[in-house]
Amino acid sequence: MSVKEQIDTFLKSTEFGVVGASADRHKYGNKVLRVYQQKGLRAIPVNPRESEIEGVPCVVSVLDLPDSVKSISVITPPHVTEQVVEMAKLKGIENIWMQPGAESDAAVEACRRAGINVIADGSCILVELGYRDH
């Protein structure tokens, strides 16, 4: 599958998880959540320390996401991304987009072994969806 096809498959989800969502509007974890909102897509922030971000209630972990979430954006340090992938496998997540800086070889390999569509080539969802900071 080409990266374009991988991204198209990722974006077919009806709901998305944003793992590493941040309440700080200057951080990528916040901007990724907002780009989903700007495009009218339902996104659920995953953050164990916040109750709500950008008006949306947070869940503590990937395991707490609704079953309807099949795609997650990951904005975490690489060692955390590896743990996220393990939870995603248990949860039945089908698509993982590791944002630039979140990827690790071990996490990408774990996705491939599990049959998860993984995007980890430096593609950024902010660019792909046309994020606007206003």
PDB file of C-alpha atoms in Angstrom:
ATOM      1  CA  MET A   1       0.000   0.000   0.000  1.00  0.00           C
ATOM      2  CA  SER A   2       1.278   3.501  -0.803  1.00  0.00           C
ATOM      3  CA  VAL A   3       1.424   6.104   1.971  1.00  0.00           C
ATOM      4  CA  LYS A   4      -1.506   7.912   0.282  1.00  0.00           C
ATOM      5  CA  GLU A   5      -3.564   4.684   0.441  1.00  0.00           C
ATOM      6  CA  GLN A   6      -2.512   4.168   4.075  1.00  0.00           C
ATOM      7  CA  ILE A   7      -3.642   7.708   4.938  1.00  0.00           C
ATOM      8  CA  ASP A   8      -6.937   7.262   3.053  1.00  0.00           C
ATOM      9  CA  THR A   9      -7.558   4.034   5.014  1.00  0.00           C
ATOM     10  CA  PHE A  10      -6.708   5.813   8.287  1.00  0.00           C
ATOM     11  CA  LEU A  11      -9.125   8.663   7.537  1.00  0.00           C
ATOM     12  CA  LYS A  12     -12.061   6.300   6.827  1.00  0.00           C
ATOM     13  CA  SER A  13     -12.650   5.968  10.592  1.00  0.00           C
ATOM     14  CA  THR A  14     -15.760   7.598  12.014  1.00  0.00           C
ATOM     15  CA  GLU A  15     -13.928   8.504  15.243  1.00  0.00           C
ATOM     16  CA  PHE A  16     -10.277   9.078  16.076  1.00  0.00           C
ATOM     17  CA  GLY A  17      -8.153   8.864  19.199  1.00  0.00           C
ATOM     18  CA  VAL A  18      -5.498  11.519  19.845  1.00  0.00           C
ATOM     19  CA  VAL A  19      -2.911   9.862  22.092  1.00  0.00           C
ATOM     20  CA  GLY A  20      -0.737  12.485  23.747  1.00  0.00           C
ATOM     21  CA  ALA A  21      -3.383  15.208  23.440  1.00  0.00           C
ATOM     22  CA  SER A  22      -2.332  18.326  25.323  1.00  0.00           C
ATOM     23  CA  ALA A  23      -4.212  21.217  26.922  1.00  0.00           C
ATOM     24  CA  ASP A  24      -1.325  23.515  25.845  1.00  0.00           C
ATOM     25  CA  ARG A  25      -2.445  25.118  22.567  1.00  0.00           C
ATOM     26  CA  HIS A  26       1.207  25.527  21.468  1.00  0.00           C
ATOM     27  CA  LYS A  27       1.910  21.767  21.587  1.00  0.00           C
ATOM     28  CA  TYR A  28       1.379  19.378  18.692  1.00  0.00           C
ATOM     29  CA  GLY A  29      -0.822  17.177  20.870  1.00  0.00           C
ATOM     30  CA  ASN A  30      -3.311  20.059  20.989  1.00  0.00           C
ATOM     31  CA  LYS A  31      -2.981  21.061  17.343  1.00  0.00           C
ATOM     32  CA  VAL A  32      -3.665  17.491  16.178  1.00  0.00           C
ATOM     33  CA  LEU A  33      -6.889  17.428  18.211  1.00  0.00           C
ATOM     34  CA  ARG A  34      -7.877  20.815  16.791  1.00  0.00           C
ATOM     35  CA  VAL A  35      -7.224  19.826  13.155  1.00  0.00           C
ATOM     36  CA  TYR A  36      -9.761  17.005  13.546  1.00  0.00           C
ATOM     37  CA  GLN A  37     -12.222  19.530  14.994  1.00  0.00           C
ATOM     38  CA  GLN A  38     -11.521  21.996  12.162  1.00  0.00           C
ATOM     39  CA  LYS A  39     -12.413  19.265   9.656  1.00  0.00           C
ATOM     40  CA  GLY A  40     -15.605  18.308  11.510  1.00  0.00           C
ATOM     41  CA  LEU A  41     -14.208  14.910  12.558  1.00  0.00           C
ATOM     42  CA  ARG A  42     -14.916  13.360  15.961  1.00  0.00           C
ATOM     43  CA  ALA A  43     -11.717  13.009  17.960  1.00  0.00           C
ATOM     44  CA  ILE A  44     -11.246  11.852  21.531  1.00  0.00           C
ATOM     45  CA  PRO A  45      -8.228  13.078  23.491  1.00  0.00           C
ATOM     46  CA  VAL A  46      -6.219  10.484  25.404  1.00  0.00           C
ATOM     47  CA  ASN A  47      -4.481  12.071  28.396  1.00  0.00           C
ATOM     48  CA  PRO A  48      -4.288  10.591  31.900  1.00  0.00           C
ATOM     49  CA  ARG A  49      -3.804  13.994  33.581  1.00  0.00           C
ATOM     50  CA  GLU A  50      -6.550  16.110  31.976  1.00  0.00           C
ATOM     51  CA  SER A  51     -10.328  15.750  32.309  1.00  0.00           C
ATOM     52  CA  GLU A  52     -11.098  17.699  29.135  1.00  0.00           C
ATOM     53  CA  ILE A  53      -9.183  19.326  26.273  1.00  0.00           C
ATOM     54  CA  GLU A  54     -10.693  21.781  23.768  1.00  0.00           C
ATOM     55  CA  GLY A  55     -14.145  21.057  25.199  1.00  0.00           C
ATOM     56  CA  VAL A  56     -13.883  17.294  24.698  1.00  0.00           C
ATOM     57  CA  PRO A  57     -13.782  14.861  27.652  1.00  0.00           C
ATOM     58  CA  CYS A  58     -10.496  12.923  27.841  1.00  0.00           C
ATOM     59  CA  VAL A  59     -10.022   9.221  28.335  1.00  0.00           C
ATOM     60  CA  VAL A  60      -7.125   7.934  30.433  1.00  0.00           C
ATOM     61  CA  SER A  61      -5.692   5.407  27.963  1.00  0.00           C
ATOM     62  CA  VAL A  62      -6.143   3.794  24.565  1.00  0.00           C
ATOM     63  CA  LEU A  63      -7.980   0.974  26.339  1.00  0.00           C
ATOM     64  CA  ASP A  64     -10.681   3.478  27.410  1.00  0.00           C
ATOM     65  CA  LEU A  65     -11.491   4.637  23.865  1.00  0.00           C
ATOM     66  CA  PRO A  66     -14.920   3.658  22.488  1.00  0.00           C
ATOM     67  CA  ASP A  67     -14.905   0.537  20.295  1.00  0.00           C
ATOM     68  CA  SER A  68     -15.907   2.753  17.343  1.00  0.00           C
ATOM     69  CA  VAL A  69     -12.402   4.289  17.304  1.00  0.00           C
ATOM     70  CA  LYS A  70     -10.321   2.374  14.739  1.00  0.00           C
ATOM     71  CA  SER A  71      -7.648   5.023  14.031  1.00  0.00           C
ATOM     72  CA  ILE A  72      -5.352   6.794  16.475  1.00  0.00           C
ATOM     73  CA  SER A  73      -2.874   9.623  16.033  1.00  0.00           C
ATOM     74  CA  VAL A  74       0.093   9.255  18.360  1.00  0.00           C
ATOM     75  CA  ILE A  75       2.020  12.276  19.626  1.00  0.00           C
ATOM     76  CA  THR A  76       4.134  10.748  22.383  1.00  0.00           C
ATOM     77  CA  PRO A  77       7.851  10.096  22.974  1.00  0.00           C
ATOM     78  CA  PRO A  78       9.006   6.923  21.146  1.00  0.00           C
ATOM     79  CA  HIS A  79       9.279   4.810  24.339  1.00  0.00           C
ATOM     80  CA  VAL A  80       5.659   5.707  25.183  1.00  0.00           C
ATOM     81  CA  THR A  81       4.556   4.999  21.588  1.00  0.00           C
ATOM     82  CA  GLU A  82       5.773   1.408  22.063  1.00  0.00           C
ATOM     83  CA  GLN A  83       3.397   1.044  25.062  1.00  0.00           C
ATOM     84  CA  VAL A  84       0.586   2.711  23.075  1.00  0.00           C
ATOM     85  CA  VAL A  85       0.986   0.109  20.304  1.00  0.00           C
ATOM     86  CA  GLU A  86       0.655  -2.735  22.829  1.00  0.00           C
ATOM     87  CA  MET A  87      -2.602  -1.221  24.157  1.00  0.00           C
ATOM     88  CA  ALA A  88      -3.828  -0.574  20.599  1.00  0.00           C
ATOM     89  CA  LYS A  89      -3.333  -4.260  19.736  1.00  0.00           C
ATOM     90  CA  LEU A  90      -5.452  -5.271  22.743  1.00  0.00           C
ATOM     91  CA  LYS A  91      -8.119  -2.697  21.844  1.00  0.00           C
ATOM     92  CA  GLY A  92      -8.400  -3.758  18.208  1.00  0.00           C
ATOM     93  CA  ILE A  93      -7.153  -0.469  16.745  1.00  0.00           C
ATOM     94  CA  GLU A  94      -6.647  -0.930  12.988  1.00  0.00           C
ATOM     95  CA  ASN A  95      -4.716   2.235  12.047  1.00  0.00           C
ATOM     96  CA  ILE A  96      -1.935   4.095  13.855  1.00  0.00           C
ATOM     97  CA  TRP A  97      -0.432   7.335  12.601  1.00  0.00           C
ATOM     98  CA  MET A  98       2.797   8.076  14.462  1.00  0.00           C
ATOM     99  CA  GLN A  99       3.314  11.798  14.112  1.00  0.00           C
ATOM    100  CA  PRO A 100       6.886  12.978  13.396  1.00  0.00           C
ATOM    101  CA  GLY A 101       9.021  12.352  16.475  1.00  0.00           C
ATOM    102  CA  ALA A 102       6.702   9.705  17.976  1.00  0.00           C
ATOM    103  CA  GLU A 103       7.910   6.773  15.898  1.00  0.00           C
ATOM    104  CA  SER A 104      10.314   4.060  16.967  1.00  0.00           C
ATOM    105  CA  ASP A 105      11.513   1.064  14.963  1.00  0.00           C
ATOM    106  CA  ALA A 106      10.174  -1.291  17.650  1.00  0.00           C
ATOM    107  CA  ALA A 107       6.719   0.342  17.612  1.00  0.00           C
ATOM    108  CA  VAL A 108       6.522   0.262  13.797  1.00  0.00           C
ATOM    109  CA  GLU A 109       7.614  -3.385  13.707  1.00  0.00           C
ATOM    110  CA  ALA A 110       5.042  -4.301  16.400  1.00  0.00           C
ATOM    111  CA  CYS A 111       2.309  -2.706  14.261  1.00  0.00           C
ATOM    112  CA  ARG A 112       3.402  -4.576  11.151  1.00  0.00           C
ATOM    113  CA  ARG A 113       3.517  -7.912  12.991  1.00  0.00           C
ATOM    114  CA  ALA A 114      -0.002  -7.262  14.322  1.00  0.00           C
ATOM    115  CA  GLY A 115      -1.370  -6.314  10.894  1.00  0.00           C
ATOM    116  CA  ILE A 116      -2.013  -2.700  11.913  1.00  0.00           C
ATOM    117  CA  ASN A 117      -1.901  -0.081   9.162  1.00  0.00           C
ATOM    118  CA  VAL A 118       0.976   2.094  10.421  1.00  0.00           C
ATOM    119  CA  ILE A 119       1.995   5.483   9.070  1.00  0.00           C
ATOM    120  CA  ALA A 120       5.435   6.433  10.379  1.00  0.00           C
ATOM    121  CA  ASP A 121       7.277   7.937   7.427  1.00  0.00           C
ATOM    122  CA  GLY A 122       7.377  11.520   8.704  1.00  0.00           C
ATOM    123  CA  SER A 123       3.945  12.353   7.242  1.00  0.00           C
ATOM    124  CA  CYS A 124       2.122  14.853   9.438  1.00  0.00           C
ATOM    125  CA  ILE A 125      -1.644  14.951   9.872  1.00  0.00           C
ATOM    126  CA  LEU A 126      -1.488  18.741  10.324  1.00  0.00           C
ATOM    127  CA  VAL A 127      -0.117  19.056   6.795  1.00  0.00           C
ATOM    128  CA  GLU A 128      -2.391  16.361   5.354  1.00  0.00           C
ATOM    129  CA  LEU A 129      -5.615  17.882   6.735  1.00  0.00           C
ATOM    130  CA  GLY A 130      -4.525  21.517   6.303  1.00  0.00           C
ATOM    131  CA  TYR A 131      -4.320  22.723   9.919  1.00  0.00           C
ATOM    132  CA  ARG A 132      -5.014  26.431  10.419  1.00  0.00           C
ATOM    133  CA  ASP A 133      -3.895  28.201  13.611  1.00  0.00           C
ATOM    134  CA  HIS A 134      -6.411  30.946  14.258  1.00  0.00           C
TER     135      HIS A 134
END
